[in-house]
Short mmCIF file of C-alpha atoms in Angstrom, two decimals:
data_model
loop_
_atom_site.label_atom_id
_atom_site.label_comp_id
_atom_site.label_asym_id
_atom_site.label_seq_id
_atom_site.Cartn_x
_atom_site.Cartn_y
_atom_site.Cartn_z
CA MET A 59 -8.84 -39.65 20.10
CA GLU A 60 -12.31 -37.89 21.12
CA ASN A 61 -12.12 -40.25 24.58
CA ILE A 62 -8.52 -39.33 25.05
CA LEU A 63 -8.67 -36.02 24.85
CA GLU A 64 -11.40 -35.84 26.90
CA GLU A 65 -9.72 -38.29 29.44
CA VAL A 66 -6.75 -35.22 29.60
CA LEU A 67 -9.13 -32.96 30.44
CA GLN A 68 -11.18 -34.47 33.03
CA ASN A 69 -7.70 -35.70 35.22
CA ARG A 70 -5.63 -32.39 35.87
CA GLU A 71 -5.09 -32.16 39.29
CA PRO A 72 -2.37 -33.65 40.55
CA GLU A 73 -3.02 -37.44 41.46
CA ALA A 74 -5.75 -37.88 39.14
CA LEU A 75 -2.81 -36.76 36.45
CA GLN A 76 -0.53 -38.82 37.98
CA GLN A 77 -2.86 -42.22 37.37
CA CYS A 78 -3.92 -40.91 33.94
CA LEU A 79 -0.21 -40.42 32.99
CA ARG A 80 0.71 -44.15 34.07
CA LYS A 81 -2.55 -45.19 31.95
CA ALA A 82 -1.30 -43.54 29.16
CA LEU A 83 1.93 -44.39 29.06
CA SER A 84 1.45 -48.13 29.52
CA SER A 85 -1.38 -48.56 26.68
CA SER A 86 0.52 -49.27 23.36
CA LEU A 87 -3.15 -47.65 21.65
CA HIS A 88 -2.39 -44.24 23.54
CA PRO A 89 0.01 -41.97 21.43
CA LEU A 90 1.93 -40.88 25.12
CA GLY A 91 2.62 -45.02 25.36
CA LYS A 92 3.58 -44.90 21.37
CA LEU A 93 5.95 -42.66 21.82
CA LEU A 94 7.14 -44.21 24.91
CA ARG A 95 8.03 -47.72 23.03
CA THR A 96 9.59 -46.04 20.59
CA MET A 97 11.69 -43.90 22.57
CA MET A 98 12.57 -47.10 24.66
CA LEU A 99 13.28 -48.97 21.37
CA THR A 100 15.80 -46.43 20.02
CA PHE A 101 17.65 -46.70 23.75
CA GLN A 102 17.85 -50.52 24.21
CA ALA A 103 19.20 -50.02 19.94
CA THR A 104 21.77 -47.06 21.21
CA TYR A 105 22.89 -48.50 25.03
CA ALA A 106 22.64 -52.55 24.81
CA GLY A 107 24.47 -55.06 23.48
CA ILE A 108 27.59 -53.25 22.14
CA GLY A 109 26.54 -50.13 22.86
CA ALA A 110 27.15 -51.16 26.37
CA ASN A 111 30.29 -48.55 27.40
CA LYS A 112 30.82 -46.67 30.28
CA HIS A 113 32.09 -43.70 28.95
CA LEU A 114 28.63 -43.26 28.05
CA GLN A 115 26.93 -43.23 30.97
CA GLY A 116 26.54 -39.42 31.45
CA LEU A 117 25.14 -39.44 27.82
CA ALA A 118 22.50 -42.32 28.70
CA GLN A 119 20.90 -40.81 32.15
CA GLU A 120 20.71 -37.05 30.19
CA GLU A 121 18.91 -38.77 27.38
CA VAL A 122 16.41 -40.31 29.76
CA LYS A 123 15.53 -37.33 31.25
CA GLN A 124 14.95 -35.41 28.05
CA HIS A 125 12.40 -38.01 27.16
CA ALA A 126 10.31 -37.73 30.11
CA GLN A 127 10.59 -33.85 29.45
CA GLU A 128 9.65 -34.83 25.58
CA LEU A 129 6.61 -36.55 27.01
CA TRP A 130 5.63 -34.14 28.94
CA ALA A 131 5.68 -31.48 26.07
CA ALA A 132 3.32 -34.14 24.60
CA TYR A 133 0.75 -34.56 27.04
CA ARG A 134 1.09 -30.47 27.93
CA GLY A 135 -0.32 -30.92 23.76
CA LEU A 136 -2.66 -33.13 24.03
CA LEU A 137 -4.08 -31.10 26.68
CA GLN A 138 -3.87 -27.43 24.83
CA VAL A 139 -5.73 -29.45 22.03
CA ALA A 140 -8.49 -30.67 23.72
CA LEU A 141 -8.98 -27.30 25.59
CA GLN A 142 -9.53 -25.75 21.75
CA ARG A 143 -11.71 -27.93 20.80
CA LYS A 144 -13.81 -27.25 24.29
CA GLY A 145 -13.51 -23.57 23.15
CA GLN A 146 -11.55 -22.70 26.61
CA ALA A 147 -8.84 -21.04 27.27
CA LEU A 148 -5.25 -22.03 26.67
CA GLU A 149 -3.12 -22.47 29.44
CA GLU A 150 0.16 -19.97 29.76
CA GLU A 151 3.17 -21.93 28.69
CA GLU A 152 5.12 -23.35 32.10
CA ASP A 153 8.38 -21.51 32.78
CA THR A 154 11.27 -24.30 33.12
CA GLU A 155 11.29 -24.25 37.11
CA ILE A 156 8.02 -25.45 36.97
CA ARG A 157 8.13 -27.98 33.73
CA ASP A 158 11.23 -29.32 35.80
CA LEU A 159 9.48 -29.88 38.79
CA GLN A 160 6.32 -32.00 37.14
CA VAL A 161 8.64 -33.60 34.75
CA HIS A 162 10.80 -35.58 38.02
CA ARG A 163 7.50 -35.73 39.96
CA LEU A 164 4.82 -36.98 37.98
CA VAL A 165 7.03 -38.66 34.65
CA LEU A 166 10.30 -39.59 35.10
CA PRO A 167 9.28 -41.98 37.86
CA LEU A 168 6.74 -43.22 35.33
CA ILE A 169 9.31 -43.93 32.28
CA LEU A 170 12.66 -44.82 34.27
CA PRO A 171 11.55 -48.84 34.46
CA SER A 172 11.68 -48.40 30.61
CA PHE A 173 15.18 -47.65 30.70
CA TYR A 174 16.64 -48.67 33.49
CA SER A 175 18.89 -52.11 32.71
CA GLU A 176 20.27 -50.24 29.84
CA LEU A 177 20.54 -47.78 32.14
CA PHE A 178 21.79 -49.28 35.60
CA THR A 179 24.44 -51.30 33.22
CA LEU A 180 26.03 -48.17 32.19
CA TYR A 181 26.43 -47.43 36.16
CA LEU A 182 27.40 -50.62 36.89
CA LEU A 183 30.45 -50.63 34.43
CA LEU A 184 30.98 -47.41 35.03
CA HIS A 185 31.39 -47.78 38.64
CA GLU A 186 33.18 -51.53 38.50
CA LYS A 187 36.42 -50.72 40.01
CA GLU A 188 34.87 -49.18 42.90
CA ASP A 189 32.07 -51.41 43.52
CA SER A 190 35.15 -54.47 43.48
CA LEU A 191 37.01 -52.65 46.37
CA TYR A 192 33.72 -52.56 48.13
CA SER A 193 32.91 -55.51 48.13
CA GLN A 194 36.25 -56.88 48.93
CA GLY A 195 35.41 -54.36 52.12
CA ILE A 196 32.56 -56.41 52.95
CA ALA A 197 33.67 -59.80 52.87
CA ASN A 198 36.46 -58.76 55.50
CA LEU A 199 34.33 -57.08 57.99
CA SER A 200 31.92 -59.60 57.54
CA LEU A 201 34.22 -62.01 59.22
CA PHE A 202 33.66 -60.19 62.27
CA PRO A 203 30.92 -61.24 64.55
CA ASP A 204 27.95 -58.22 65.55
CA THR A 205 29.95 -56.98 68.64
CA LYS A 206 33.41 -57.42 67.22
CA LEU A 207 32.41 -55.40 64.24
CA LEU A 208 30.46 -52.66 66.56
CA GLU A 209 33.89 -52.81 68.54
CA PHE A 210 35.99 -52.49 65.45
CA LEU A 211 33.62 -49.64 64.32
CA ASP A 212 34.18 -47.39 67.63
CA VAL A 213 30.07 -48.01 68.27
CA GLN A 214 29.79 -46.67 71.43
CA LYS A 215 28.76 -49.49 73.85
CA HIS A 216 25.61 -48.11 75.39
CA LEU A 217 24.64 -48.33 71.92
CA TRP A 218 24.66 -52.05 71.35
CA PRO A 219 21.41 -53.64 71.38
CA CYS A 220 22.80 -56.63 73.30
CA LYS A 221 19.35 -57.86 73.70
CA ASP A 222 18.47 -58.49 70.45
CA LEU A 223 20.90 -61.55 70.36
CA THR A 224 19.14 -65.06 71.14
CA LEU A 225 21.61 -67.16 72.05
CA THR A 226 21.57 -70.77 71.96
CA SER A 227 23.43 -72.75 75.18
CA ASP A 228 26.16 -73.42 73.31
CA GLN A 229 26.52 -69.61 71.80
CA ARG A 230 28.15 -66.08 73.43
CA HIS A 231 28.09 -62.72 72.29
CA SER A 232 31.14 -62.58 70.66
CA LEU A 233 30.07 -65.03 68.07
CA VAL A 234 26.22 -64.01 66.81
CA ARG A 235 26.39 -62.43 63.34
CA GLY A 236 23.83 -60.47 61.40
CA LYS A 237 21.02 -60.00 64.18
CA CYS A 238 22.12 -56.90 65.39
CA PHE A 239 20.00 -53.79 63.73
CA LEU A 240 18.36 -56.28 61.80
CA SER A 241 15.10 -54.29 61.03
CA ALA A 242 17.57 -51.29 60.07
CA THR A 243 19.61 -53.92 57.86
CA GLU A 244 16.48 -54.74 56.10
CA CYS A 245 15.21 -51.46 54.88
CA LEU A 246 18.28 -51.02 53.42
CA GLN A 247 18.32 -54.16 51.61
CA LYS A 248 14.81 -52.89 49.84
CA MET A 249 16.64 -50.29 48.28
CA ILE A 250 17.31 -52.47 45.43
CA THR A 251 13.99 -53.60 44.87
CA THR A 252 12.70 -50.55 43.69
CA VAL A 253 13.65 -48.48 40.47
CA ASP A 254 12.27 -44.99 41.22
CA PRO A 255 15.06 -42.85 43.01
CA ARG A 256 11.99 -41.58 45.16
CA GLU A 257 11.46 -45.03 46.90
CA LYS A 258 14.69 -45.82 47.19
CA LEU A 259 15.61 -42.43 49.18
CA GLU A 260 12.84 -43.73 51.47
CA GLU A 261 13.86 -46.85 52.53
CA LEU A 262 16.85 -44.84 53.32
CA GLU A 263 14.75 -42.76 55.73
CA ARG A 264 13.59 -46.00 57.14
CA THR A 265 16.79 -47.37 57.33
CA TYR A 266 18.03 -44.10 59.75
CA ARG A 267 14.57 -44.29 61.37
CA GLU A 268 15.01 -47.64 63.05
CA ILE A 269 18.46 -47.06 63.77
CA GLU A 270 17.41 -44.77 65.96
CA ALA A 271 14.21 -46.39 66.95
CA THR A 272 16.45 -49.35 68.33
CA VAL A 273 18.69 -47.30 70.29
CA SER A 274 16.16 -45.84 71.69
CA ARG A 275 15.02 -49.09 72.44
CA VAL A 276 18.27 -49.67 74.18
CA LEU A 277 18.15 -46.53 75.97
CA GLY A 278 14.57 -46.82 76.99
CA GLN A 279 14.20 -43.52 75.82
CA GLU A 280 13.95 -41.79 72.88
CA HIS A 281 17.36 -40.50 71.68
CA LYS A 282 18.31 -38.40 68.36
CA LEU A 283 22.14 -39.90 67.31
CA PRO A 284 24.08 -36.77 66.60
CA MET A 285 26.23 -37.46 63.46
CA ASP A 286 29.28 -39.26 65.28
CA ASP A 287 27.36 -42.01 66.65
CA LEU A 288 25.04 -42.50 63.74
CA LEU A 289 27.80 -42.63 60.83
CA PRO A 290 29.75 -46.11 62.75
CA LEU A 291 26.45 -47.82 62.82
CA LEU A 292 25.45 -46.60 59.19
CA ILE A 293 28.62 -48.24 58.23
CA TYR A 294 27.61 -51.57 60.48
CA VAL A 295 23.99 -51.91 58.57
CA ALA A 296 25.83 -51.14 55.02
CA SER A 297 28.46 -54.16 55.77
CA ARG A 298 25.47 -56.58 56.87
CA ALA A 299 22.98 -55.39 54.10
CA ARG A 300 25.37 -56.46 51.82
CA ILE A 301 24.14 -54.67 48.87
CA GLN A 302 26.46 -55.97 45.74
CA HIS A 303 26.96 -52.61 43.72
CA LEU A 304 26.38 -49.80 46.05
CA GLY A 305 28.56 -47.24 44.46
CA ALA A 306 26.69 -47.89 41.16
CA GLU A 307 23.07 -47.38 43.27
CA ILE A 308 24.51 -44.00 45.46
CA HIS A 309 25.66 -42.50 41.34
CA LEU A 310 22.04 -42.98 39.89
CA ILE A 311 19.79 -41.92 42.59
CA ARG A 312 22.45 -38.71 42.88
CA ASP A 313 21.44 -37.91 38.97
CA MET A 314 18.00 -39.07 38.52
CA MET A 315 16.02 -38.23 42.09
CA ASP A 316 14.12 -34.80 42.06
CA PRO A 317 16.33 -31.62 42.46
CA ILE A 318 13.65 -30.82 44.96
CA TYR A 319 15.25 -32.76 47.75
CA MET A 320 19.04 -31.27 47.16
CA GLY A 321 19.73 -30.03 50.49
CA GLY A 322 17.16 -31.89 52.44
CA LEU A 323 16.87 -35.04 54.22
CA TYR A 324 17.50 -37.56 51.53
CA ASP A 325 20.27 -35.50 50.37
CA PHE A 326 21.76 -35.74 54.00
CA LEU A 327 21.52 -39.29 54.21
CA LEU A 328 22.34 -39.93 50.83
CA THR A 329 25.60 -37.97 51.12
CA ALA A 330 25.91 -40.07 54.76
CA LEU A 331 26.16 -43.69 53.01
CA GLU A 332 27.89 -42.76 50.31
CA SER A 333 30.69 -41.70 52.63
CA CYS A 334 30.08 -44.90 54.71
CA TYR A 335 30.55 -46.69 51.37
CA LYS A 336 33.72 -44.65 50.53
CA HIS A 337 35.14 -45.75 54.04
CA ILE A 338 34.29 -49.61 53.78
CA GLN A 339 35.64 -49.34 50.34
CA ARG A 340 39.03 -47.62 51.61
CA GLY A 341 39.47 -50.16 54.60
CA ASP A 342 39.97 -47.06 57.20
CA MET A 343 36.99 -47.46 59.54
CA HIS A 344 39.36 -45.42 62.13
CA GLN A 345 39.29 -42.29 60.13
CA LEU A 346 35.42 -41.92 60.04
CA PRO A 347 34.24 -38.32 58.93
CA SER A 348 32.59 -36.37 61.69
CA SER A 349 29.84 -34.27 62.37
CA ARG A 350 31.86 -31.52 61.09
CA ASP A 351 32.41 -33.32 57.59
CA PHE A 352 28.16 -33.03 56.86
CA ARG A 353 25.72 -30.11 56.90
CA GLU A 354 22.32 -31.22 58.73
CA PRO A 355 19.25 -30.19 56.47
#
């Protein structure tokens, strides 16, 4: 315990603190690690198997956030004990806004993997019908070759990256599939390889940057896409990425992401992706949202 309290005192700066918390939460001998394991086992017993009911999704995601707050409170308690034993002044009590910021930035990304399997299953169950319609829309769009899909989505022809289509002697542009905006498609696919909402949003931003970079290369100059041009291109990329449960992913990110991102670029791009998801789901590609439907950050 002496070593634990000393380590708490020595690692109070943000970067060092996150590493300290990561080490503590992954240790079965550390008080915080023991507490997390108890929370995880209780969560699994509650929401796995017969407890996997879509109507419990809201309760479960709030419970994960509550666990993050409780673990932060436990860390703060250890810090106060460590300061007291050293005869140093105790830290003032945090206000709610600062506490929530620390919880979302430092604790939630570290503990989410412990609850993710059961939590994401509830999101899958809740959005099963919408994701089924979306999958059918993806299957329909996958029948289109690249140029036909870009035309169907009303992407302006001067933005088509036809130079990226490597043809064999017996192929035509009209037959090639999955070669346009390939780097952006690969970025979007990486969104499902992590459980951290911030890292998922970073992959979404990279997708957006790759779309712009491809268009800039096609035009031979740097080009910032207006929303009326970006949205059909994002639908194209989403249809080629073929993320199986995109609706569940979007809603989980929205619920668990740091509130500091609300109203910023991440929030804007997530709203754009959600709009693309709904249009693929409904199949109304010729009623795409216009830039008036979005508030730029």
